[in-house]
mmCIF file of C-alpha atoms and ligand atoms in Angstrom:
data_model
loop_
_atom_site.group_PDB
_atom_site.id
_atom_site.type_symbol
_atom_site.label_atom_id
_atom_site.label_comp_id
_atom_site.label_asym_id
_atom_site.label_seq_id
_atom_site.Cartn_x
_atom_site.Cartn_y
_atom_site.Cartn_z
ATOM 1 C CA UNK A 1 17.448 -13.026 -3.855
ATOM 2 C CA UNK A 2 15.271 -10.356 -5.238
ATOM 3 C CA UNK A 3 12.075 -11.343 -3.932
ATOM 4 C CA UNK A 4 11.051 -9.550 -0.710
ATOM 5 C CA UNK A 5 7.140 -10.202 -0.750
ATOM 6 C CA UNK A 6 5.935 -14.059 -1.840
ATOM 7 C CA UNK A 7 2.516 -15.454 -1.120
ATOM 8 C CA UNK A 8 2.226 -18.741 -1.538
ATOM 9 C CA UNK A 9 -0.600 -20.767 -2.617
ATOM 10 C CA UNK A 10 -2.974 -18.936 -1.057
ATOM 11 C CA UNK A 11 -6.503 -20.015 -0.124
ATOM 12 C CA UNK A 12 -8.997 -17.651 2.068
ATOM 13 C CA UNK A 13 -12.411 -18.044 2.600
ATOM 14 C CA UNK A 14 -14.949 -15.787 4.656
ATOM 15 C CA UNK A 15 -18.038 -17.611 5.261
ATOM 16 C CA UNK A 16 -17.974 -19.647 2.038
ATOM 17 C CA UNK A 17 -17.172 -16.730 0.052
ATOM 18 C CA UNK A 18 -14.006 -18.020 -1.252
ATOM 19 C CA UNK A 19 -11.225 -14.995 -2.121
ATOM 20 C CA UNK A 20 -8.326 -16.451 -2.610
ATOM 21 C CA UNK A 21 -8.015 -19.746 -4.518
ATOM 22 C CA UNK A 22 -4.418 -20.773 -4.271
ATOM 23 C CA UNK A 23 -3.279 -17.342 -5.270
ATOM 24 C CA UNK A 24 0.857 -16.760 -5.991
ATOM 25 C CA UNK A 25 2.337 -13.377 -6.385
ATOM 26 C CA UNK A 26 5.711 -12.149 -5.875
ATOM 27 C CA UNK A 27 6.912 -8.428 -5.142
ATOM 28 C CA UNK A 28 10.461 -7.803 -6.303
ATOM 29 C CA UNK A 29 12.630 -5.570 -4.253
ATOM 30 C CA UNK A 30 12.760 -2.208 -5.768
ATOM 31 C CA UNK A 31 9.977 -2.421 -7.559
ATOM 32 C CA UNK A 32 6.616 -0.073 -8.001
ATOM 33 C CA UNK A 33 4.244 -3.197 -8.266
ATOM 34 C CA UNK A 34 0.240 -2.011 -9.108
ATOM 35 C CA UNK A 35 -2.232 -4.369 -7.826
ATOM 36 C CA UNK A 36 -5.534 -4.037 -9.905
ATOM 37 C CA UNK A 37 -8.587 -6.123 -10.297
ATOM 38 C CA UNK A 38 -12.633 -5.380 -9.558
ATOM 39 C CA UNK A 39 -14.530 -4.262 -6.898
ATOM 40 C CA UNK A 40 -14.709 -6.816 -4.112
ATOM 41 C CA UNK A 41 -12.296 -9.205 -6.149
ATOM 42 C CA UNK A 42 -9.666 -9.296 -2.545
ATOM 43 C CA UNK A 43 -6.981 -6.595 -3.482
ATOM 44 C CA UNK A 44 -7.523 -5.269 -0.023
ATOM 45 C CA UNK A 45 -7.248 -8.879 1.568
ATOM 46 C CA UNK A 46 -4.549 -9.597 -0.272
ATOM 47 C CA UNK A 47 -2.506 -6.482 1.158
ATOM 48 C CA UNK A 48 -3.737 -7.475 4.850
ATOM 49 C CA UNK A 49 -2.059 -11.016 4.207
ATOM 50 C CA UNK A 50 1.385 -9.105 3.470
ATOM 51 C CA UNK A 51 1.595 -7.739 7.226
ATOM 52 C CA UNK A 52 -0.505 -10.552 8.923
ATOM 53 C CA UNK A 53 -3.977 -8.944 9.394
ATOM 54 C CA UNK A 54 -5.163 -11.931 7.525
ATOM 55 C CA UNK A 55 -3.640 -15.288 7.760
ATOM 56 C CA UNK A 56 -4.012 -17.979 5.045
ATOM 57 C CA UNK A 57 -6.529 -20.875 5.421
ATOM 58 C CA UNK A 58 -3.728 -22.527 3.722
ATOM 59 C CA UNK A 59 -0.873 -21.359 1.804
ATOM 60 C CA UNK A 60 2.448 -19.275 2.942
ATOM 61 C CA UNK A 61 3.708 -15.309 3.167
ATOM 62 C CA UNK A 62 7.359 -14.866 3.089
ATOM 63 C CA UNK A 63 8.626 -11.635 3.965
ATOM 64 C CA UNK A 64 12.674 -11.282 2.822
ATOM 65 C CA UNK A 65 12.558 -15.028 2.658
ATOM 66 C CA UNK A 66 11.417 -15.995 5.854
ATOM 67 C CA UNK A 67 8.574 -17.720 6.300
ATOM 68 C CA UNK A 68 5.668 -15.053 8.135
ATOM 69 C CA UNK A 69 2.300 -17.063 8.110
ATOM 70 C CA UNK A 70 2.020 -18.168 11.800
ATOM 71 C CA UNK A 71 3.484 -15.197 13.609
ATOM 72 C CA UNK A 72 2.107 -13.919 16.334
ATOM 73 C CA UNK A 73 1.251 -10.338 17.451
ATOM 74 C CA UNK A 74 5.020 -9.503 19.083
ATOM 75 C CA UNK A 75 6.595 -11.205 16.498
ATOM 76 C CA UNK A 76 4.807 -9.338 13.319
ATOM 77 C CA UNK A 77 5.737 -5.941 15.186
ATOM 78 C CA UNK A 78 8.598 -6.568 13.676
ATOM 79 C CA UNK A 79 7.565 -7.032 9.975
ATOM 80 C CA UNK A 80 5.038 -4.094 10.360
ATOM 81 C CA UNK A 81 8.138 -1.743 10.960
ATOM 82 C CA UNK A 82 9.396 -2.455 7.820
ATOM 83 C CA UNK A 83 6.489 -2.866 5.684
ATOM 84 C CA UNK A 84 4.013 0.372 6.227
ATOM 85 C CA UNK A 85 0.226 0.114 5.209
ATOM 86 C CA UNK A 86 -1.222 3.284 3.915
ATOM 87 C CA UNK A 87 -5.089 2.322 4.577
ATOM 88 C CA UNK A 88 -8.180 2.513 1.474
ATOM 89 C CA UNK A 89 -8.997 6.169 2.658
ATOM 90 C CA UNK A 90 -6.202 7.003 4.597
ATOM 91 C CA UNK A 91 -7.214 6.708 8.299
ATOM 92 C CA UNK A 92 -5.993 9.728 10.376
ATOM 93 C CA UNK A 93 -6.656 10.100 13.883
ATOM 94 C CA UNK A 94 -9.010 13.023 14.211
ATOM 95 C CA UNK A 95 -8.517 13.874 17.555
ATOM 96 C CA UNK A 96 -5.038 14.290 17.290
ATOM 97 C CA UNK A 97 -2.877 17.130 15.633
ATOM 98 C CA UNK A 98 -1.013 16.631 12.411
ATOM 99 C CA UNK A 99 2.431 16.383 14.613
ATOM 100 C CA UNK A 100 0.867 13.534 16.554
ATOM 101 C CA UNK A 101 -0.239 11.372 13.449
ATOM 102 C CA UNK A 102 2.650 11.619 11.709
ATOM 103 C CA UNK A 103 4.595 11.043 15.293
ATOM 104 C CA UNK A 104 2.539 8.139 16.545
ATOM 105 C CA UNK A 105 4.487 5.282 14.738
ATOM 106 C CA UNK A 106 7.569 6.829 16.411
ATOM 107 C CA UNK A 107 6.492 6.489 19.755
ATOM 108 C CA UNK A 108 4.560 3.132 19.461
ATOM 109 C CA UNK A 109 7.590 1.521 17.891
ATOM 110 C CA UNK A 110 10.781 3.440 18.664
ATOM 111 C CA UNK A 111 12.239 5.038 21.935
ATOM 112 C CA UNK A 112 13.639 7.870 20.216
ATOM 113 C CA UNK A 113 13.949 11.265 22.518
ATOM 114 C CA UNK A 114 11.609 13.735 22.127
ATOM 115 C CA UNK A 115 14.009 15.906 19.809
ATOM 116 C CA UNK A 116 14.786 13.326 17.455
ATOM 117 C CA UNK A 117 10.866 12.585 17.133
ATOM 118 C CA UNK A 118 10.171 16.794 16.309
ATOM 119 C CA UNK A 119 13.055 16.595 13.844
ATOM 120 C CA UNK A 120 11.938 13.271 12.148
ATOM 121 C CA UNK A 121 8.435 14.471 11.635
ATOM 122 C CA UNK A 122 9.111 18.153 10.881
ATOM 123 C CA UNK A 123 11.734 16.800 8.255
ATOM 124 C CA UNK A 124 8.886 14.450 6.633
ATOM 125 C CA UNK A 125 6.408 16.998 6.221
ATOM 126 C CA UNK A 126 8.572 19.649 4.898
ATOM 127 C CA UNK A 127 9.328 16.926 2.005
ATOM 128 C CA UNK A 128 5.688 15.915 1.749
ATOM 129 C CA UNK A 129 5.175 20.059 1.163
ATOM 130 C CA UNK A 130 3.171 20.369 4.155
ATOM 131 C CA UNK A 131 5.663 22.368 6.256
ATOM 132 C CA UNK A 132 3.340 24.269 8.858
ATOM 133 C CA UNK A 133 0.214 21.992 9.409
ATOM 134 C CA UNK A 134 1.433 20.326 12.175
ATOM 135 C CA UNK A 135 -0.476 21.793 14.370
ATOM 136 C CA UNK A 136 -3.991 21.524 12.905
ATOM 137 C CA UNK A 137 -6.233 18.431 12.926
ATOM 138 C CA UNK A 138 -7.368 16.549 10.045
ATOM 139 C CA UNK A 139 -10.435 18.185 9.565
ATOM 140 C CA UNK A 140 -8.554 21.623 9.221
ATOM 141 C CA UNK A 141 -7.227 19.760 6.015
ATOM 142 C CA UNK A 142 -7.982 19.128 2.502
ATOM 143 C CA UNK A 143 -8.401 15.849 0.940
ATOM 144 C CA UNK A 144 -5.282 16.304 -0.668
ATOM 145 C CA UNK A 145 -3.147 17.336 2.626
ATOM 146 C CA UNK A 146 -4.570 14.628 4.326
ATOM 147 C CA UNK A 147 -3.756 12.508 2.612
ATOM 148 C CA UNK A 148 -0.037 13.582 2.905
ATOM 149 C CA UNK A 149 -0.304 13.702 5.833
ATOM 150 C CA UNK A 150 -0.982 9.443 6.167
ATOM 151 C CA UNK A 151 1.898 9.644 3.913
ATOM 152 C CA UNK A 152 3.928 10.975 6.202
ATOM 153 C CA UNK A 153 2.690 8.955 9.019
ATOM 154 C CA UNK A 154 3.547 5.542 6.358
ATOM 155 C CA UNK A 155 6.853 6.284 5.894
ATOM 156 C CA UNK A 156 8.386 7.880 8.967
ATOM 157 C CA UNK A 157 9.864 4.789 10.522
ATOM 158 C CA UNK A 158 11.870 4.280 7.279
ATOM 159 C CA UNK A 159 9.873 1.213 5.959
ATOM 160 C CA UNK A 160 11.481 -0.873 3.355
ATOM 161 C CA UNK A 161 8.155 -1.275 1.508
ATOM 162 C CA UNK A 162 4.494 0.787 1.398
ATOM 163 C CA UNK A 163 1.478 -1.056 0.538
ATOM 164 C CA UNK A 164 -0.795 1.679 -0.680
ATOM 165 C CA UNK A 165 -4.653 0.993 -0.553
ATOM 166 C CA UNK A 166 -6.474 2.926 -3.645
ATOM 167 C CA UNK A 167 -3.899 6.089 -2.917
ATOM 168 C CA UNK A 168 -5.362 8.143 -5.205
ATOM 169 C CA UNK A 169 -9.402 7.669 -4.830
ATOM 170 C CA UNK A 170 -11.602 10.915 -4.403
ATOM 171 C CA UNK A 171 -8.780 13.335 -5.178
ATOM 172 C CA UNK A 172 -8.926 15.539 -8.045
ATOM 173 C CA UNK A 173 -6.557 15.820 -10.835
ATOM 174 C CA UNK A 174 -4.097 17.853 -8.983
ATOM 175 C CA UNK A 175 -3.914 15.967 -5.867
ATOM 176 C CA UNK A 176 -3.578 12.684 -7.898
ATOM 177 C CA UNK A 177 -0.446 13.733 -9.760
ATOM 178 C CA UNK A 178 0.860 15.096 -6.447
ATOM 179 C CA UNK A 179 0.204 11.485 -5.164
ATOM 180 C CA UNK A 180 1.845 9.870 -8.309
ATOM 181 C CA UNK A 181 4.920 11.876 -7.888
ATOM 182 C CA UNK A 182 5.180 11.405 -4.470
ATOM 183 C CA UNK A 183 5.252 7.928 -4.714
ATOM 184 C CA UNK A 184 7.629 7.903 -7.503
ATOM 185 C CA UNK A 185 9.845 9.802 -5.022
ATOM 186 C CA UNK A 186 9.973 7.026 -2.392
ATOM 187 C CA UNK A 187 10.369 4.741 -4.673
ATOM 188 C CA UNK A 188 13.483 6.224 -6.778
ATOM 189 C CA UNK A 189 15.079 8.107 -4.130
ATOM 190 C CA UNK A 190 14.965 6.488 -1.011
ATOM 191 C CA UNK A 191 14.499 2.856 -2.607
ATOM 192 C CA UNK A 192 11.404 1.886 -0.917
ATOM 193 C CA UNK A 193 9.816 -1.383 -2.274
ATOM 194 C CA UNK A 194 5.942 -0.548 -3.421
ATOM 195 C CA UNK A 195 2.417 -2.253 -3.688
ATOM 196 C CA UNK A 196 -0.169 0.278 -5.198
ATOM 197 C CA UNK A 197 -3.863 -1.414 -5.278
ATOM 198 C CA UNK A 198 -5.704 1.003 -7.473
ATOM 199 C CA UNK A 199 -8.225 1.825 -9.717
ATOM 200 C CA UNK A 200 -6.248 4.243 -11.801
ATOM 201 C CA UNK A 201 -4.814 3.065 -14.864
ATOM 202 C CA UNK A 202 -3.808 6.236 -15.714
ATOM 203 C CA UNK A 203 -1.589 6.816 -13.576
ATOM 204 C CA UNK A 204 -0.556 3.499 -13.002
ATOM 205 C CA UNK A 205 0.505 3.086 -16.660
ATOM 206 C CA UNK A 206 3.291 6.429 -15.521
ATOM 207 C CA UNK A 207 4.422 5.104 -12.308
ATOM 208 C CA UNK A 208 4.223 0.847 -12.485
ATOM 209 C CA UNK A 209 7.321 -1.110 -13.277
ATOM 210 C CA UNK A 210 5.231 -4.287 -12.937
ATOM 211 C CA UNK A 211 1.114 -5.071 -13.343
ATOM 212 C CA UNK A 212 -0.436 -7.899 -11.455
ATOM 213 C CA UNK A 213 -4.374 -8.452 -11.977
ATOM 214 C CA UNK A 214 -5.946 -10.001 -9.465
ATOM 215 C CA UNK A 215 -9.736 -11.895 -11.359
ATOM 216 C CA UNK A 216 -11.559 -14.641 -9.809
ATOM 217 C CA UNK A 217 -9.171 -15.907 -6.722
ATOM 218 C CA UNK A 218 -6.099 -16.052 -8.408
ATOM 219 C CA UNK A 219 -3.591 -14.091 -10.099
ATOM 220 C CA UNK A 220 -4.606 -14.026 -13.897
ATOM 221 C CA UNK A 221 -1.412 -12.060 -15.266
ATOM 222 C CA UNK A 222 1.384 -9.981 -13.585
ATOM 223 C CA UNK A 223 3.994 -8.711 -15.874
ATOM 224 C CA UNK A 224 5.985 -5.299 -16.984
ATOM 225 C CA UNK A 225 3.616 -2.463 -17.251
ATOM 226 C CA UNK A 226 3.645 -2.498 -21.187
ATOM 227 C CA UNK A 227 3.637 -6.213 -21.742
ATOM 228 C CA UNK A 228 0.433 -6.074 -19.659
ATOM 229 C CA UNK A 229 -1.431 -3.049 -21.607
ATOM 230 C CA UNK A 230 -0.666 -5.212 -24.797
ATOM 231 C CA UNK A 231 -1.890 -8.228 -23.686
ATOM 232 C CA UNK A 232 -4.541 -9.963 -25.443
ATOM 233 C CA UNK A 233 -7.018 -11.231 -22.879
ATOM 234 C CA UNK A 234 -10.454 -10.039 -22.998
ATOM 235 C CA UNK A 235 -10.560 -9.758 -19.196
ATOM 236 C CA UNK A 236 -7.560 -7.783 -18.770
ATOM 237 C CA UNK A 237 -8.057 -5.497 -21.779
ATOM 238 C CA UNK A 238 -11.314 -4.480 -20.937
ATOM 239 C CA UNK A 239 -10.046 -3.561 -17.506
ATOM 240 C CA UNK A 240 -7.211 -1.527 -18.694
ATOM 241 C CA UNK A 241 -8.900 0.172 -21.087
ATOM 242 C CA UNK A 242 -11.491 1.442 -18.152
ATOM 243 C CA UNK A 243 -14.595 -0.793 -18.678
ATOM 244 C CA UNK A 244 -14.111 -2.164 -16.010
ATOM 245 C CA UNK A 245 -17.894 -2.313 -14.649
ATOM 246 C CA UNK A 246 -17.609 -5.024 -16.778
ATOM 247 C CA UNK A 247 -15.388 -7.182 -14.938
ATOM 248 C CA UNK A 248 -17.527 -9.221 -12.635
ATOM 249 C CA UNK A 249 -15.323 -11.120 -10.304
ATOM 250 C CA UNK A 250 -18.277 -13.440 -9.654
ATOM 251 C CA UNK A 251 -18.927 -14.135 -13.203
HETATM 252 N N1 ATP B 301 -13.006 -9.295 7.399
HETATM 253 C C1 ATP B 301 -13.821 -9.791 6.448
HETATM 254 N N2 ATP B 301 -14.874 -10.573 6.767
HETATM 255 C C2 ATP B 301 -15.674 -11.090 5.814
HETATM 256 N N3 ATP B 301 -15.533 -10.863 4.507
HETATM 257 C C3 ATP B 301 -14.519 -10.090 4.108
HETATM 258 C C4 ATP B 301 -13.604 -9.508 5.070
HETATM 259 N N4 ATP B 301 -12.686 -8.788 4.389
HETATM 260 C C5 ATP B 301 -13.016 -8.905 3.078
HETATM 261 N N5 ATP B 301 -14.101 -9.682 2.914
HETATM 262 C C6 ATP B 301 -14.711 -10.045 1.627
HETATM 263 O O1 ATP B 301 -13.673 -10.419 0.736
HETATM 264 C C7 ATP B 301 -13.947 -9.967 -0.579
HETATM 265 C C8 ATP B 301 -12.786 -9.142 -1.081
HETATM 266 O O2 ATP B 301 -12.736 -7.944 -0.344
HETATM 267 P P1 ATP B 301 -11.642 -6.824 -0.578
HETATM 268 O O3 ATP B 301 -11.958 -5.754 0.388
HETATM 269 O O4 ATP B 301 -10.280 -7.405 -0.533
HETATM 270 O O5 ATP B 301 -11.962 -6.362 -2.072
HETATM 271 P P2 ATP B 301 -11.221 -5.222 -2.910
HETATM 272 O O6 ATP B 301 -10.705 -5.854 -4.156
HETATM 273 O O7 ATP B 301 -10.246 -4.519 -2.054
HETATM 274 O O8 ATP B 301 -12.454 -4.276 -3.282
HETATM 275 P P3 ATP B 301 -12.528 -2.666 -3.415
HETATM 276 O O9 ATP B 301 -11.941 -2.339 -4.764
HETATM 277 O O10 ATP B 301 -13.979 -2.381 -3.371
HETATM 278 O O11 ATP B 301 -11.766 -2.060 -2.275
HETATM 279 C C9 ATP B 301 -15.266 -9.206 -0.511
HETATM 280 O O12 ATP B 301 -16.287 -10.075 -0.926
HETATM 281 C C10 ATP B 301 -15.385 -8.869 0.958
HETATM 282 O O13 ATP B 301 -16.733 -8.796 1.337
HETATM 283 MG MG1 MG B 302 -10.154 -2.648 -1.222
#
């Protein structure tokens, strides 16, 4: 079985604003999957389903074939270990050093000693090529570093896939490529399984094996990268070509 993320039907209202509307989509293990769609169209809430923030009104989330919808706190502790969320705007805690971000997942979720937790996170940022920062805060940071920095914190218990929220958003030019190839490196070299939502088609077109647009509560096309750009649907086009102001999701 290839599949490792399925959602299932999927129906989600908030207060008669309905966001999901019997929605499918399937990650394949392996893959670099980019999640696009407008503004407000439930890209977000459709990553929050994949770990349980969000639970179906209806519908199912399988996680490496198991059936995920109904469980509980203790039991999605679990999933959450393997599948890391890299939050829209990245999240850091500011009152705690860069050591202590990218070590908190260790010590909420492991009981590794002390040593092995120094050597973990030293190791991570040295790859991330942020050797040295650990003892500065956030704010001590650039955009760009900090946002390494959540990287770090994402993918230091070894998660199996990364849901990245809009990874790229506010950086400049340098920072974004340094994003895109960072990701590229998870996903080629260690294997890791990953869900980019973003608004940047450039880059998206380099680093996607798959598309998936998300219009109007439902999927409306996921396929390879280039069978997507050449599609001929108005909607999807206009995205992909970057008029996307024009893609209401209400309309
Ligand atoms: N916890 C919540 N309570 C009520 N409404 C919500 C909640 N979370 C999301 N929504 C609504 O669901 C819809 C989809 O929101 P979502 O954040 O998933 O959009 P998005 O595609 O991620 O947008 P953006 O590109 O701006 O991040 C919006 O109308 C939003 O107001
Ligand atoms: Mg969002």
């Amino acid at each position: 079985m290839n599949d490792i993320i399925e959602l299932k039907n999927i129906v989600k209202s908030f207060e008669g604003n309905d966001v999901c509307k019997g929605l499918n989509l399937t990650v394949e293990k392996g893959e670099i999957l980019a999640l696009i769609g407008g503004s407000g169209s439930g890209k977000t809430v459709i990553l929050r389903h994949m770990i349980g923030l969000h639970k179906p009104d209806s519908g199912k989330v399988l996680f490496e074939g198991k059936d995920i919808t109904d469980y509980d706190e203790n039991e999605l502790i679990a999933v959450r270990t393997k599948i890391a969320y890299l939050f829209q705007n990245g999240a850091l805690f500011d009152s705690l050093s860069v050591f202590e971000n990218v070590a908190y997942p260790l010590r909420e979720h492991t009981k590794l000693p002390e040593e092995e937790i120094q050597k973990r996170v030293l190791e991570e940022l040295k790859h991330l090529k942020i050797e040295g920062t650990e003892d500065l805060y956030p704010s001590d940071l650039s955009g760009g570093m900090q946002r390494r920095v959540a990287f770090a914190r994402a993918i230091i218990l070894k998660p199996d896939v990364i849901l990245f929220d809009e990874p790229t958003t506010g950086l400049d030019p340098f920072n974004i490529h340094n994003v895109v190839e960072s990701i590229r490196d998870l996903n080629r070299e260690r294997g890791i399984t990953c869900v980019v939502v973003t608004h940047d088609m450039q880059s998206m077109m380099k680093l996607a094996d798959r598309i998936a647009m998300l219009h109007k509560g439902v999927i409306r096309t996921v396929g390879p990268t280039e069978e997507v750009r050449a599609l001929k649907d108005p909607v999807v086009e206009s995205f992909i070509t970057g008029i996307e102001a024009k893609v209401n999701t209400n309309d």
